[in-house]
Short mmCIF file of C-alpha atoms and ligand atoms in Angstrom, two decimals:
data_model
loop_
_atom_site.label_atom_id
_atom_site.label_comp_id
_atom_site.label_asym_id
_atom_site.label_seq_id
_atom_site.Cartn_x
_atom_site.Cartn_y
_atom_site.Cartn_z
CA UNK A 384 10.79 -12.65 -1.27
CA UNK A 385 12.56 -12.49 2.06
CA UNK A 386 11.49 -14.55 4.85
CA UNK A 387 9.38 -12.53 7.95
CA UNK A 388 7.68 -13.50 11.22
CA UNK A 389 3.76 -13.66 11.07
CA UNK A 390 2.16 -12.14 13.67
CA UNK A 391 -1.51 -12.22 14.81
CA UNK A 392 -2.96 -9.96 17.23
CA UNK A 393 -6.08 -10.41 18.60
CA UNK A 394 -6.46 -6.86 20.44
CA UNK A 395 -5.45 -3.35 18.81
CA UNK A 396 -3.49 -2.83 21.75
CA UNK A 397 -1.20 -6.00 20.89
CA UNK A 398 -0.90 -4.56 17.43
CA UNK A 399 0.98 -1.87 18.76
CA UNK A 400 3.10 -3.57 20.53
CA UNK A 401 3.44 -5.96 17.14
CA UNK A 402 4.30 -2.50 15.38
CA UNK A 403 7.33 -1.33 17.39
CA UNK A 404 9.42 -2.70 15.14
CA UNK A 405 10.06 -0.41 11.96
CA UNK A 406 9.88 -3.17 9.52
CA UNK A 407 6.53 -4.35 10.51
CA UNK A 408 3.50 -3.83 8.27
CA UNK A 409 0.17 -4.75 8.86
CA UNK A 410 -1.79 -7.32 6.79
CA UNK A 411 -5.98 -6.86 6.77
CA UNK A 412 -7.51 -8.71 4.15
CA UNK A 413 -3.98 -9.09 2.23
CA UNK A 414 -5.11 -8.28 -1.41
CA UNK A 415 -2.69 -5.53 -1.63
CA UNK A 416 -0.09 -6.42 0.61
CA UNK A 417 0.69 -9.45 -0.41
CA UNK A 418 0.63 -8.63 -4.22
CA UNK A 419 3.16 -5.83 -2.41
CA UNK A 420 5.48 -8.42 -1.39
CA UNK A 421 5.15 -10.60 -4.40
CA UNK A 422 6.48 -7.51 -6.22
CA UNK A 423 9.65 -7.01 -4.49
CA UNK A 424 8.18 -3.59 -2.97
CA UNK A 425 7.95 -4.44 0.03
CA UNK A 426 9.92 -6.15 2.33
CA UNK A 427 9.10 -6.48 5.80
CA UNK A 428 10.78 -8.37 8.87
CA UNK A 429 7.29 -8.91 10.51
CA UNK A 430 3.61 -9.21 9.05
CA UNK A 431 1.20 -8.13 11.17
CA UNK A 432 -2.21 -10.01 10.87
CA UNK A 433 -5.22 -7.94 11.86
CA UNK A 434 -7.98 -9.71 10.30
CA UNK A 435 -8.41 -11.69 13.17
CA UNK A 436 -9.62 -8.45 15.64
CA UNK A 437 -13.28 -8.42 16.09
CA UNK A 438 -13.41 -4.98 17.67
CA UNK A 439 -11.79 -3.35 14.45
CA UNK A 440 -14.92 -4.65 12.55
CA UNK A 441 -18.37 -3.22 12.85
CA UNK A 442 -20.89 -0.51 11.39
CA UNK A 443 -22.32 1.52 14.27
CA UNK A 444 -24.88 4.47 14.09
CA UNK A 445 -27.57 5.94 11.61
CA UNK A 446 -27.74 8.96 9.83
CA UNK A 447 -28.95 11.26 12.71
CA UNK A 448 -25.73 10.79 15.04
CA UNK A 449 -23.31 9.36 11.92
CA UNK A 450 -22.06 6.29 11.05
CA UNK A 451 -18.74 4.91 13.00
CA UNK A 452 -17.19 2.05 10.48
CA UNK A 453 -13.89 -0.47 11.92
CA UNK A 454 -11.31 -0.69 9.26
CA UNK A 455 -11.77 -3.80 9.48
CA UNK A 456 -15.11 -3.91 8.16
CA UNK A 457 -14.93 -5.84 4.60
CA UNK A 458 -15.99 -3.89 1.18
CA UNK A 459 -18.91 -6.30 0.59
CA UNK A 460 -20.31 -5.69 3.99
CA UNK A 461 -20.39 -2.31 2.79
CA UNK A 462 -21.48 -2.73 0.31
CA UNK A 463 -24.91 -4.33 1.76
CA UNK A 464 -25.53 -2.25 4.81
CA UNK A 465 -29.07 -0.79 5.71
CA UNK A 466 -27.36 1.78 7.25
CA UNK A 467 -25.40 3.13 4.14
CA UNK A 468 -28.56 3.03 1.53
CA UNK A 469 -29.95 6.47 2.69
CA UNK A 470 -27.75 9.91 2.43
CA UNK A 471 -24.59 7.85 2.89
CA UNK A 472 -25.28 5.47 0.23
CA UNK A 473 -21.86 6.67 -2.34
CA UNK A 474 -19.74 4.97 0.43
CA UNK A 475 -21.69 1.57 0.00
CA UNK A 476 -22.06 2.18 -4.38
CA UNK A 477 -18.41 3.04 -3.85
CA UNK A 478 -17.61 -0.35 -1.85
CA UNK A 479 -19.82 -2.40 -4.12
CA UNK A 480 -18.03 -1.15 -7.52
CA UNK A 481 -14.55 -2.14 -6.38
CA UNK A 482 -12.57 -5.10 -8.00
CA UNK A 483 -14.86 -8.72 -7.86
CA UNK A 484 -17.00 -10.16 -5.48
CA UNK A 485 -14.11 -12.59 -4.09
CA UNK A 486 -12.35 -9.35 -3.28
CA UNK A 487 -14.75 -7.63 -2.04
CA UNK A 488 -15.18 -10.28 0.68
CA UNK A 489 -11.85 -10.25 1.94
CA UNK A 490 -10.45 -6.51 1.45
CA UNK A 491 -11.31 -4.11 4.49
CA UNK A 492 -12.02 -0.46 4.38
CA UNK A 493 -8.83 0.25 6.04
CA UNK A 494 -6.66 -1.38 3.66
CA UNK A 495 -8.69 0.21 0.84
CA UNK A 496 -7.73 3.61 1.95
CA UNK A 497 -3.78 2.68 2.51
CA UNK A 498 -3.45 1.11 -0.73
CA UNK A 499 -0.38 1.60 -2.59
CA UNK A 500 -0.50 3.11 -6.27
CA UNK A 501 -1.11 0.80 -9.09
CA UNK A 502 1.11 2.75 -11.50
CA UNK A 503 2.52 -0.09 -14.04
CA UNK A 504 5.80 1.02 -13.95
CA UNK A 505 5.83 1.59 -9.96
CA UNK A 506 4.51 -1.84 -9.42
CA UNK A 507 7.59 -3.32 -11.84
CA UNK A 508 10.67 -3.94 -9.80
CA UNK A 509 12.35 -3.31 -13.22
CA UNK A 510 11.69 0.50 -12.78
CA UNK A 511 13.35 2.43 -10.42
CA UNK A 512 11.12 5.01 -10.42
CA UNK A 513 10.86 8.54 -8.34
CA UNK A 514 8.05 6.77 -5.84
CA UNK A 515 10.76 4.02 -5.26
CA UNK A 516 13.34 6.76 -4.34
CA UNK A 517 14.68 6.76 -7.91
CA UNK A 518 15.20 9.72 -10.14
CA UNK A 519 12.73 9.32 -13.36
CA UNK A 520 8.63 9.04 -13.45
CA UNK A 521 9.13 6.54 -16.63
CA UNK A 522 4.76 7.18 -17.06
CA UNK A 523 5.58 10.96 -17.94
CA UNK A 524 7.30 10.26 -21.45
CA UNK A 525 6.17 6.47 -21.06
CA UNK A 526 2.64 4.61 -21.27
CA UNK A 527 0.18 7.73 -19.12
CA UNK A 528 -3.07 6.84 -20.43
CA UNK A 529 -4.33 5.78 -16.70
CA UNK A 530 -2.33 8.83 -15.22
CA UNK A 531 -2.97 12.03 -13.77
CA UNK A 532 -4.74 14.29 -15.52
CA UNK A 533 -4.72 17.15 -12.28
CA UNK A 534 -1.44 17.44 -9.97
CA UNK A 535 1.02 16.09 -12.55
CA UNK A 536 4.12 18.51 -12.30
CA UNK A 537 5.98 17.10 -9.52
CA UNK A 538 7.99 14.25 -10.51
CA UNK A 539 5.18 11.14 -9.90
CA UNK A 540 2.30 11.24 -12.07
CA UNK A 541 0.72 8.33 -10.58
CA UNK A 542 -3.58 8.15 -9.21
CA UNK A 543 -4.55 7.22 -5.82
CA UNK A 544 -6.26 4.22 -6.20
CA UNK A 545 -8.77 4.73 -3.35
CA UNK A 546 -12.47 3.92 -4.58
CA UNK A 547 -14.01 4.14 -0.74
CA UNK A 548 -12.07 7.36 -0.08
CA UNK A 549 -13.98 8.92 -2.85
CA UNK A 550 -16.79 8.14 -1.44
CA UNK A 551 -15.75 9.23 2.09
CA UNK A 552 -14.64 12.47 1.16
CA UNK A 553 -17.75 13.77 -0.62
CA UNK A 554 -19.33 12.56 2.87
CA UNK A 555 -17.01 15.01 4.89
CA UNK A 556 -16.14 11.60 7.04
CA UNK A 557 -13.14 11.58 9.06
CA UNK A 558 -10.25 9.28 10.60
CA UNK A 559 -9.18 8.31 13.81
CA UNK A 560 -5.65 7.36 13.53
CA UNK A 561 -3.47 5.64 16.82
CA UNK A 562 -0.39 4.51 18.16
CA UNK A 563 1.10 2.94 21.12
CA UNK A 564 0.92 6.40 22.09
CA UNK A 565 -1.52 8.99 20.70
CA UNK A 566 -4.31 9.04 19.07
CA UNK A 567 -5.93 11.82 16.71
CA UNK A 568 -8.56 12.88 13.97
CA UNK A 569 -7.90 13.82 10.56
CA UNK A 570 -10.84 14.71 7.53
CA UNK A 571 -9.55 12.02 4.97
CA UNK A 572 -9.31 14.90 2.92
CA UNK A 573 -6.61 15.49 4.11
CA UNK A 574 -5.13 12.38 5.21
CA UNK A 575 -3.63 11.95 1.58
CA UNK A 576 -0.37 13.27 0.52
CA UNK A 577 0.50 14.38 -2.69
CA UNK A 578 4.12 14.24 -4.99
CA UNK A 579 4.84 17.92 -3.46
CA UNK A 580 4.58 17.05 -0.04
CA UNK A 581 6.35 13.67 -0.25
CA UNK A 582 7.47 11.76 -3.48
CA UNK A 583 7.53 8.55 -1.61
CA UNK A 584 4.37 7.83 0.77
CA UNK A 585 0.69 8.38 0.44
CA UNK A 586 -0.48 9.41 3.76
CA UNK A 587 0.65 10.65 7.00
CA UNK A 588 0.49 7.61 8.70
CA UNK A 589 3.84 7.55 10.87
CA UNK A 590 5.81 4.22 11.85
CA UNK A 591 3.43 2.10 14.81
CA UNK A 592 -0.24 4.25 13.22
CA UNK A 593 -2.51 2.62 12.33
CA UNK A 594 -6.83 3.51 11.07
CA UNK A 595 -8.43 2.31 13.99
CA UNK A 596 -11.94 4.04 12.74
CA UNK A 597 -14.04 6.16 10.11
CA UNK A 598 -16.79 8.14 11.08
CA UNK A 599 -19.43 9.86 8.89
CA UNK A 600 -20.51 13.23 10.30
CA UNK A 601 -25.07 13.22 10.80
CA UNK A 602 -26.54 13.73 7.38
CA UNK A 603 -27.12 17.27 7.05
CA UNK A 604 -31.57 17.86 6.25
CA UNK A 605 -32.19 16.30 2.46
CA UNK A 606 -28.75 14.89 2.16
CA UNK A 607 -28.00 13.05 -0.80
CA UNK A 608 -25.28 11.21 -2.40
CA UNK A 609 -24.22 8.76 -5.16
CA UNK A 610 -20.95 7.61 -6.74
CA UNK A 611 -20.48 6.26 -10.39
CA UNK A 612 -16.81 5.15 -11.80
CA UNK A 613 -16.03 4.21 -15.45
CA UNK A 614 -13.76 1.25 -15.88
CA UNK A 615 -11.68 0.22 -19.38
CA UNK A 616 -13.33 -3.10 -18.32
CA UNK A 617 -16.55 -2.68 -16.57
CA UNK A 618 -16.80 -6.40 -15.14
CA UNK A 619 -14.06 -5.29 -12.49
CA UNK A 620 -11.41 -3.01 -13.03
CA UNK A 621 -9.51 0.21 -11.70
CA UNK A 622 -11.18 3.30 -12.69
CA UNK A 623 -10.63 5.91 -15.05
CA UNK A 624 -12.77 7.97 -13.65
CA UNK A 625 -14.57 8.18 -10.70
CA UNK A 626 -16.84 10.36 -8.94
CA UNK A 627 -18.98 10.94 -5.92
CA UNK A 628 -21.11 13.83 -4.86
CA UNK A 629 -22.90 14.79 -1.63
CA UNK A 630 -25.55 17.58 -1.54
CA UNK A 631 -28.54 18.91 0.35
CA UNK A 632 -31.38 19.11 -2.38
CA UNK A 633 -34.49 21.45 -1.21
CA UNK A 634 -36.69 20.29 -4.49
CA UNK A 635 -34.15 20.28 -7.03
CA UNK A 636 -32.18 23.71 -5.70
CA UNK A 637 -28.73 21.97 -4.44
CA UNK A 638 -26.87 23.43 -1.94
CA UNK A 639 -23.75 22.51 -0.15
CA UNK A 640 -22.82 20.38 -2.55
CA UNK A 641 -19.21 18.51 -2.42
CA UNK A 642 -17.42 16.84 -5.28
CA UNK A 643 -14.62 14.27 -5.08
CA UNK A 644 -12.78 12.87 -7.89
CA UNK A 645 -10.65 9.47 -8.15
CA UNK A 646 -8.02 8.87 -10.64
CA UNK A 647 -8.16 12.10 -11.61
CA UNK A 648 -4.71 12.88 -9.37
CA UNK A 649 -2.16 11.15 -7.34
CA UNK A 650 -4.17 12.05 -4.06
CA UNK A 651 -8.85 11.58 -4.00
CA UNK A 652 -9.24 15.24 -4.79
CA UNK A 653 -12.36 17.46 -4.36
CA UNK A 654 -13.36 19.37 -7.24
CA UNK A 655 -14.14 23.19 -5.72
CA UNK A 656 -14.92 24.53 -9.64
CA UNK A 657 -17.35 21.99 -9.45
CA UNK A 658 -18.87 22.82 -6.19
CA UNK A 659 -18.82 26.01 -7.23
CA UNK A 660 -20.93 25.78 -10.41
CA UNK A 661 -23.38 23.54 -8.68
CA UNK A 662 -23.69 25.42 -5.44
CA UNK A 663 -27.67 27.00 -5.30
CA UNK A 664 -28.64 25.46 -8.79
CA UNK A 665 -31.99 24.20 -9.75
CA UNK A 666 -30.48 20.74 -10.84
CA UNK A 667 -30.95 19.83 -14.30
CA UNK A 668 -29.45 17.97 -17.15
CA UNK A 669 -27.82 21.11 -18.83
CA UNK A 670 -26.63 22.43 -15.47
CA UNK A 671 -24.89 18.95 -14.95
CA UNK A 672 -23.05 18.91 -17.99
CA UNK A 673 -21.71 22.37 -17.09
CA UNK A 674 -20.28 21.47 -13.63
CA UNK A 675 -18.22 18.58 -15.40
CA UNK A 676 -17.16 21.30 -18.11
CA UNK A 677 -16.06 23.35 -14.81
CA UNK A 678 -14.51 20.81 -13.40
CA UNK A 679 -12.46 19.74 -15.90
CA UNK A 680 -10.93 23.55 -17.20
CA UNK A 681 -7.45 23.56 -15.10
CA UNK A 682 -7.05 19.95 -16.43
CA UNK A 683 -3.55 19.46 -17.50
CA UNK A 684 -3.31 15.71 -19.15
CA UNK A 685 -0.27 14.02 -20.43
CA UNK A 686 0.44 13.07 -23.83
CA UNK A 687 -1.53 10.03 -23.94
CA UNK A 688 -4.71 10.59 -21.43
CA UNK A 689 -6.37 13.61 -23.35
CA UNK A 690 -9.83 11.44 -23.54
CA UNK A 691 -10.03 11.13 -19.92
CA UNK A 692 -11.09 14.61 -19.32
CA UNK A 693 -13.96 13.87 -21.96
CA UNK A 694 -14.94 10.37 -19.80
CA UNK A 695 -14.70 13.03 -16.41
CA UNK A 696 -17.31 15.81 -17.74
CA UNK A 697 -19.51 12.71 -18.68
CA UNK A 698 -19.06 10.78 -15.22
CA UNK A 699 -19.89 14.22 -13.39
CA UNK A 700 -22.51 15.22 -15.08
CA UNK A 701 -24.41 11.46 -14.75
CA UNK A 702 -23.20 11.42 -10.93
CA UNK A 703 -24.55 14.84 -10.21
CA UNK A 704 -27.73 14.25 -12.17
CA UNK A 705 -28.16 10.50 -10.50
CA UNK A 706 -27.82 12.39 -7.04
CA UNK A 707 -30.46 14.28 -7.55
CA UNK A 708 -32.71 11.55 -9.30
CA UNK A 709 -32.51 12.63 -12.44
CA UNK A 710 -32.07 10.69 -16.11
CA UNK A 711 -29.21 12.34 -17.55
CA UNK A 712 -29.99 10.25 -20.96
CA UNK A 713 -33.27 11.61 -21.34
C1 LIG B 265 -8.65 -6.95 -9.94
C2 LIG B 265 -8.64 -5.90 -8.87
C3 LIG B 265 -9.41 -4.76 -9.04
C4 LIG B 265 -9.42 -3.77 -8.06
N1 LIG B 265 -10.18 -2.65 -8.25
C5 LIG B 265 -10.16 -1.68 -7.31
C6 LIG B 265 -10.95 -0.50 -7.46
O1 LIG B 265 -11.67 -0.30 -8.43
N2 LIG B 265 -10.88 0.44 -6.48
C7 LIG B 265 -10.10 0.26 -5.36
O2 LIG B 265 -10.09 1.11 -4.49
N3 LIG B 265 -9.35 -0.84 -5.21
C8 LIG B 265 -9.37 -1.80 -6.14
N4 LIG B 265 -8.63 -2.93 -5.95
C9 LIG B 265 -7.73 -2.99 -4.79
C10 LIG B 265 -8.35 -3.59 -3.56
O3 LIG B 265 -9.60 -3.00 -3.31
C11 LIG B 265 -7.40 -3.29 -2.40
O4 LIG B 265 -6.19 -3.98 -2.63
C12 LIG B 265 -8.00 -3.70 -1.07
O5 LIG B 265 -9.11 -2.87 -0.78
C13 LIG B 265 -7.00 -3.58 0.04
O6 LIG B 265 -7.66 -3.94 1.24
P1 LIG B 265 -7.03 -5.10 2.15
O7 LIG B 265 -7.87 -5.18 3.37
O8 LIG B 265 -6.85 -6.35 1.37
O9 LIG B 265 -5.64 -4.42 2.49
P2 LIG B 265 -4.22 -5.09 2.69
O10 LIG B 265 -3.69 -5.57 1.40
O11 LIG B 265 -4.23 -6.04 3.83
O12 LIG B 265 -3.43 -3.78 3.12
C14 LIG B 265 -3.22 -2.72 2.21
C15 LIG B 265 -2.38 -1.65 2.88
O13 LIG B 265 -3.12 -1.03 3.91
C16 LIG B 265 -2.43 -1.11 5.17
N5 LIG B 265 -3.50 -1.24 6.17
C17 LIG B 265 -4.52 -2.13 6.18
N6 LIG B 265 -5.35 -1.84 7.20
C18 LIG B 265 -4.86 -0.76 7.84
C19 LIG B 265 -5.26 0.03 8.97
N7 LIG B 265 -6.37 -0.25 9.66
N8 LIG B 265 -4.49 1.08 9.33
C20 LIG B 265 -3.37 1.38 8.64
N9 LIG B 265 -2.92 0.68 7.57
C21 LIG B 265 -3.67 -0.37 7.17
C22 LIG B 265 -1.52 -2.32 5.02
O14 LIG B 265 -0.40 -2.23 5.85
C23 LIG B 265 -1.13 -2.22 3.54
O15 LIG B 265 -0.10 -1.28 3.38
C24 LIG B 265 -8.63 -3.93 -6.89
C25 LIG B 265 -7.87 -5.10 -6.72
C26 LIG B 265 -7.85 -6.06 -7.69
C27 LIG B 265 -6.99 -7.27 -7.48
#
């Protein structure tokens, strides 16, 4: 580990300034970035604390005029807001299911969203791998049973690791992202960057950017929303599969339905074959079980993660059918 300055803000603006320098990264609650350093992946000259900013942490709003969220806001506070248990609740099931409870009070929604991958052989300083600005993905002929199962033809088969911005994009919810010297709004849809667009980052964020806040759009009339994962072990763990869904339900007829997966592909992904097949149903079981089928038909796994499209028709259908207050075991 090299040595680096620590620096600690205690106004966005001075974060900025703290960011002018290109090796600068920003710390929030440190559970990634430190691990990050540990691992020889990153090296930076400067640290940038922001866990210490105040006005990067609150939950402002209701579900009339949306919900504005700092990045700074932890995952456990989240998890237990009033203001997230109505339409918006997948954001605070999505918060609450992430990692352990010690976690959960220190890691921030803004660092949940940068996250780098958890790909074994990525996160091993022994592998030079494509991500790293090497030539081979070792997971493609290597150990792929947590890989991509969608998206896995370009050279990093790796998945996003982003519970929250599962959540967030079956919400429709949006970014504000600034600098020392702009400042704009991106859907986090599309604030994620996949193998074809750039082998060796995750997001757009440029040198100096930083979150600075996430906003849920109103909740459309009869919104509702939920968001289930499957873990290997269900104490804490990444997911295999994860899963949240937004809808407006008039009875049990769904409409404008929108379906994001997690770990399903190196960037959150929505699922439009699944919107599709659920779009103007009469919600039942049977109907469930078919938009997971949907989903889950231009699947292309690797050698060893067959069974995850199996776990990803199950975790649909039970998300879609828990939306809509329905037993999908009965
Ligand atoms: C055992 C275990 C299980 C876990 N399970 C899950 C899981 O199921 N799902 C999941 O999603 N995560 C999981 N995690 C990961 C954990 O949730 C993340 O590491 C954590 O959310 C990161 O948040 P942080 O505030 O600690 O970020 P940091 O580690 O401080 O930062 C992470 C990255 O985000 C950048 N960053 C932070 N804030 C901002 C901002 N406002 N603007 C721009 N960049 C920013 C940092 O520069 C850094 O690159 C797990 C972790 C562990 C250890």
């Amino acid at each position: 580990m090299n040595s680096f300055e620590y620096a600690m803000p205690k106004r966005t603006a001075d974060v900025f300034r703290a960011l002018e320098s290109s090796d600068s990264i920003i710390k929030a609650g440190g559970i990634d970035v430190l691990d990050l350093i540990k691992e020889g992946i990153a090296h930076p000259q400067r640290l940038v604390n922001i866990n210490s900013i105040d006005e990067l942490k609150y939950i402002e709003g209701n579900q009339t005029t949306g919900v504005k969220i700092g990045p700074g806001t932890t995952l456990a506070e989240l998890a237990s807001s009033e203001v997230l248990s109505g339409s918006y609740r997948a954001l605070a099931q999505a918060a609450g299911s992430t990692a352990t409870p010690q976690i959960r009070n220190s890691a921030t929604l803004g660092g949940s969203l940068c996250q780098r991958p958890r790909c074994w052989y990525f996160r091993n300083k022994d592998y030079h791998c494509t991500r790293k600005g090497g030539f081979t993905c070792f997971a493609v002929n290597g150990e792929n049973e947590n890989h991509a199962i969608f998206e896995n033809d370009f050279g990093c088969v790796m998945v996003h690791p982003s519970t929250t911005a599962v959540a967030l994009i079956a919400l429709g919810a949006k970014l504000t992202i600034a600098s020392a010297k702009s400042s704009r709004e991106i859907l986090v849809e599309d604030f994620f960057v996949t193998p074809r667009e750039n082998m060796h980052r995750e997001n757009i964020l440029e040198q100096g950017e930083i979150i600075t806040a996430i906003h849920l759009p109103p909740a459309a009339k009869n919104m509702v929303s939920y968001y289930y994962k499957q873990k290997a072990k269900q104490s804490f763990d990444w997911p295999i599969a994860e899963v949240a869904v937004s809808m407006q339900l008039d009875g049990k007829k769904c409409q404008n339905p929108r379906v994001a997966l997690g770990a399903a592909a190196p960037v959150p992904m929505r699922s439009k074959e699944a919107e599709s097949a659920l779009n103007n149903q009469e919600v039942t079981i049977d109907i469930a079980a078919s938009v997971g089928k949907e989903a889950m038909k231009k699947a292309t796994p690797l050698s060893q993660n067959k069974y995850k499209v199996h776990i990803f028709q199950a975790v649909i259908k039970r998300t879609v059918c828990w939306a809509s207050d329905i037993d999908p075991f009965a």
